[in-house]
Amino acid sequence: MARIRLECRNVTKRFAAARKGGPPVTAVADLNFTIGDGEVVSLIGPSGCGKSTLLNMGSGLDPASDGEVLIDGEKVTGPNAHVAFMLQKDLLLPWRNIRENVEFGLEIRGRPAAERRAVALDLLAKCRLPAFADHYPHQLSGGMRQRAALARTLAVDPAVLLMDEPFSALDAQTKMVLQQDLARMLAETGKTALFVTHDLVEAIALSDRVLVMSQRPGRIIEEIPVDIPGRGNPMERRKSPRLGPYVARLMELLHIDETLA
């Protein structure tokens, strides 16, 4: 059995009411799941069901109200050096060039300059950005910036990657190219990832399993193993005739047909 990297045990998150005296808002309730070493798991569900809240708890940015989130068997009580978080926005520092942006996490951790530079240049090459190491964020396209953000995320060698719709702001073609880059790099490095998305095809193309959440308070209502060859090659998965039934099942669980009616 693969080592468990990320685990949620009876996790509930409540927020204070927006108005004084009102009842607290329960964002997620009684979440229980595990993610093994090297697994890529996508999390989908309706808007407002607590997907980003779950990532915030996994990264240590926000504590659980009840239950436990564990990384490598240790309870998450604050920001965790074993976890890296990639968001919808690249958040590259505009005053640093791309290589320096990729080095940033290693710099905070006190790694020597020569080591930081070597790691950054290696990752930029893998992300197909070797010629742009000395460029600044404003000189890159949106897709290139997200590739740089991916390199920065991987530079600190995290045990777990938490990814909150990192490609949602990109056009369809660029999005598919970056999905391919991400899948290849996750396969090469054997990293564990929890990937939040609203894109049903993206979830199936990238993942070993898909976890489906209910309306708020978010609960896991179904776990779907993806039995299509080639998790490291989402382009091939997109072409598979086996893709359609997975999409149909996700649409059924999310009541998409009813929403569009």
Coordinates of C-alpha atoms in Angstrom, one line a residue, residues 12-246:
T12 CA -15.3 20.2 9.5
K13 CA -14.8 24.0 9.0
R14 CA -17.1 26.6 10.3
F15 CA -16.9 30.4 9.8
A16 CA -18.4 33.2 11.9
A17 CA -21.7 34.6 10.6
A18 CA -21.5 37.6 8.3
R19 CA -23.8 39.6 10.6
K20 CA -23.7 39.8 14.4
G21 CA -25.8 37.2 16.2
G22 CA -26.3 35.1 13.1
P23 CA -25.5 31.3 13.0
P24 CA -22.0 30.2 11.9
V25 CA -21.6 29.0 8.3
T26 CA -20.4 25.4 7.9
A27 CA -18.3 25.3 4.8
V28 CA -17.3 21.6 4.8
A29 CA -18.5 18.8 7.1
D30 CA -17.2 15.4 8.1
L31 CA -14.6 15.1 5.3
N32 CA -12.7 11.8 5.3
F33 CA -10.2 10.8 2.6
T34 CA -6.6 9.9 2.0
I35 CA -4.2 10.5 -0.9
G36 CA -1.3 8.2 -1.3
D37 CA 2.3 8.9 -2.4
G38 CA 2.5 9.8 -6.0
E39 CA -1.3 10.1 -6.5
V40 CA -3.0 12.9 -8.3
V41 CA -6.5 13.5 -7.1
S42 CA -8.9 16.1 -8.4
L43 CA -11.6 17.7 -6.3
I44 CA -14.8 18.9 -8.0
G45 CA -18.0 20.3 -6.7
P46 CA -20.5 23.2 -7.0
S47 CA -19.2 26.8 -6.4
G48 CA -19.1 27.5 -2.7
C49 CA -18.9 23.9 -1.6
G50 CA -15.6 24.4 0.3
K51 CA -13.0 23.2 -2.2
S52 CA -10.6 26.1 -1.7
T53 CA -11.4 26.0 2.1
L54 CA -10.1 22.5 2.1
L55 CA -6.9 23.5 0.3
N56 CA -6.4 26.3 2.8
M57 CA -6.7 23.8 5.7
G58 CA -4.2 21.4 4.0
S59 CA -1.7 24.2 3.6
G60 CA -2.0 25.3 7.2
L61 CA -3.4 28.8 6.2
D62 CA -6.7 28.1 8.0
P63 CA -7.3 25.6 10.9
A64 CA -10.0 23.0 10.9
S65 CA -12.9 23.6 13.3
D66 CA -13.1 19.9 14.1
G67 CA -11.1 16.9 13.0
E68 CA -7.6 16.7 11.7
V69 CA -5.7 17.3 8.4
L70 CA -2.4 15.4 8.3
I71 CA 0.6 15.6 6.0
D72 CA 2.8 12.5 6.2
G73 CA 1.1 11.5 9.4
E74 CA 1.6 14.8 11.2
K75 CA -1.3 17.1 12.1
V76 CA -1.2 20.4 10.2
T77 CA -1.2 23.2 12.7
G78 CA 0.2 26.0 10.5
P79 CA 2.1 26.7 7.3
N80 CA 3.9 23.5 6.4
A81 CA 7.3 23.3 4.6
H82 CA 6.2 19.9 3.1
V83 CA 3.3 21.5 1.2
A84 CA 3.4 23.9 -1.8
F85 CA 0.3 25.9 -3.0
M86 CA -0.3 26.9 -6.6
L87 CA -3.2 29.4 -7.2
Q88 CA -5.2 30.7 -10.1
K89 CA -3.0 33.8 -10.2
D90 CA 0.7 33.2 -10.7
L91 CA 1.7 35.9 -8.1
L92 CA 5.1 36.3 -9.5
L93 CA 7.1 39.1 -8.0
P94 CA 7.3 41.8 -10.7
W95 CA 10.7 43.2 -9.5
R96 CA 12.4 39.8 -9.8
N97 CA 13.3 38.1 -13.0
I98 CA 11.9 34.6 -13.7
R99 CA 14.9 32.7 -12.4
E100 CA 14.8 34.8 -9.2
N101 CA 11.1 34.1 -8.8
V102 CA 11.7 30.4 -9.1
E103 CA 14.5 30.6 -6.5
F104 CA 12.4 32.6 -4.0
G105 CA 11.2 29.7 -1.8
L106 CA 14.7 28.2 -1.7
E107 CA 16.1 31.6 -0.8
I108 CA 13.6 31.9 2.1
R109 CA 14.9 28.5 3.3
G110 CA 18.5 29.7 3.3
R111 CA 19.8 27.5 0.4
P112 CA 23.1 28.6 -1.1
A113 CA 22.9 30.8 -4.2
A114 CA 24.6 28.3 -6.5
E115 CA 22.2 25.6 -5.5
R116 CA 19.2 27.9 -5.9
R117 CA 20.3 28.9 -9.4
A118 CA 21.0 25.3 -10.5
V119 CA 17.5 24.1 -9.3
A120 CA 15.8 27.1 -10.9
L121 CA 17.5 26.7 -14.3
D122 CA 16.8 22.9 -14.3
L123 CA 13.1 23.5 -13.7
L124 CA 12.8 26.3 -16.2
A125 CA 14.3 23.9 -18.8
K126 CA 11.7 21.2 -17.9
C127 CA 9.0 23.9 -18.1
R128 CA 10.2 24.9 -21.5
L129 CA 11.3 28.4 -20.4
P130 CA 15.1 28.2 -20.5
A131 CA 15.4 31.2 -22.8
F132 CA 13.3 33.4 -20.4
A133 CA 15.2 33.0 -17.1
D134 CA 16.4 36.7 -17.2
H135 CA 13.0 38.1 -18.4
Y136 CA 10.6 39.7 -16.0
P137 CA 7.0 38.6 -15.5
H138 CA 5.5 41.4 -17.5
Q139 CA 7.5 40.2 -20.5
L140 CA 5.8 36.8 -20.5
S141 CA 2.4 35.6 -21.7
G142 CA -0.2 34.2 -19.2
G143 CA 0.7 30.6 -20.0
M144 CA 4.4 31.2 -19.7
R145 CA 3.8 32.9 -16.3
Q146 CA 1.9 29.9 -15.1
R147 CA 4.7 27.6 -16.2
A148 CA 7.1 29.8 -14.2
A149 CA 4.7 29.5 -11.2
L150 CA 4.7 25.7 -11.6
A151 CA 8.5 25.7 -11.6
R152 CA 8.5 27.9 -8.5
T153 CA 6.1 25.5 -6.8
L154 CA 8.3 22.4 -7.6
A155 CA 11.5 24.2 -6.6
V156 CA 11.0 23.6 -2.9
D157 CA 10.6 19.9 -3.5
P158 CA 7.2 19.6 -1.6
A159 CA 5.8 16.3 -0.5
V160 CA 2.3 17.5 -1.5
L161 CA 1.1 20.0 -4.1
L162 CA -2.2 21.8 -3.5
M163 CA -3.5 23.4 -6.8
D164 CA -6.5 25.7 -6.8
E165 CA -7.7 25.9 -10.4
P166 CA -4.2 27.0 -11.7
F167 CA -5.3 27.0 -15.4
S168 CA -8.8 28.5 -15.1
A169 CA -7.8 31.9 -16.4
L170 CA -6.1 30.6 -19.6
D171 CA -7.5 30.1 -23.1
A172 CA -8.5 26.5 -24.0
Q173 CA -5.5 25.8 -26.1
T174 CA -2.9 27.1 -23.6
K175 CA -4.8 25.3 -20.9
M176 CA -4.3 22.0 -22.6
V177 CA -0.6 22.6 -23.2
L178 CA -0.1 23.4 -19.5
Q179 CA -2.1 20.3 -18.4
Q180 CA 0.3 18.3 -20.5
D181 CA 3.3 20.0 -18.9
L182 CA 1.9 19.5 -15.4
A183 CA 1.0 15.8 -16.0
R184 CA 4.5 15.1 -17.4
M185 CA 6.3 16.7 -14.5
L186 CA 4.1 15.1 -11.9
A187 CA 4.8 11.7 -13.5
E188 CA 8.5 12.4 -13.7
T189 CA 8.9 13.6 -10.1
G190 CA 6.3 11.2 -8.6
K191 CA 4.8 14.1 -6.7
T192 CA 1.5 13.9 -4.8
A193 CA -1.1 16.5 -5.8
L194 CA -4.7 17.6 -4.8
F195 CA -6.1 19.5 -7.8
V196 CA -9.2 21.7 -7.5
T197 CA -11.0 22.3 -10.8
H198 CA -14.5 23.1 -12.2
D199 CA -13.4 21.5 -15.6
L200 CA -14.8 17.9 -15.6
V201 CA -12.6 16.8 -18.5
E202 CA -9.5 18.3 -16.9
A203 CA -10.3 16.4 -13.7
I204 CA -10.5 13.1 -15.5
A205 CA -7.5 13.8 -17.8
L206 CA -5.1 14.6 -15.0
S207 CA -6.1 12.3 -12.1
D208 CA -5.9 8.9 -10.7
R209 CA -9.1 9.6 -8.8
V210 CA -11.8 12.3 -8.7
L211 CA -13.5 13.2 -5.4
V212 CA -16.9 14.8 -5.8
M213 CA -18.3 17.2 -3.3
S214 CA -21.9 18.1 -2.5
Q215 CA -23.4 21.6 -2.1
R216 CA -22.4 23.5 1.1
P217 CA -21.7 22.2 3.6
G218 CA -19.3 20.2 1.4
R219 CA -19.1 16.5 1.8
I220 CA -17.5 13.8 -0.3
I221 CA -20.5 12.2 -2.1
E222 CA -18.5 9.9 -4.5
E223 CA -15.0 8.8 -5.2
I224 CA -14.3 7.9 -8.8
P225 CA -11.2 6.0 -9.8
V226 CA -10.1 6.9 -13.3
D227 CA -9.4 3.7 -15.3
I228 CA -8.1 5.2 -18.5
P229 CA -4.4 4.5 -19.4
G230 CA -1.9 7.4 -19.6
R231 CA -2.4 9.6 -16.6
G232 CA 0.9 11.3 -17.6
N233 CA -0.5 12.1 -21.0
P234 CA -3.8 14.0 -20.7
M235 CA -4.0 14.6 -24.5
E236 CA -4.3 10.9 -25.0
R237 CA -6.9 10.6 -22.3
R238 CA -9.0 13.3 -23.9
K239 CA -9.1 11.3 -27.1
S240 CA -10.2 8.1 -25.3
P241 CA -13.7 6.8 -26.0
R242 CA -13.8 5.9 -22.3
L243 CA -13.8 9.6 -21.3
G244 CA -17.5 10.2 -22.1
P245 CA -19.0 8.0 -19.5
Y246 CA -16.9 9.6 -16.8

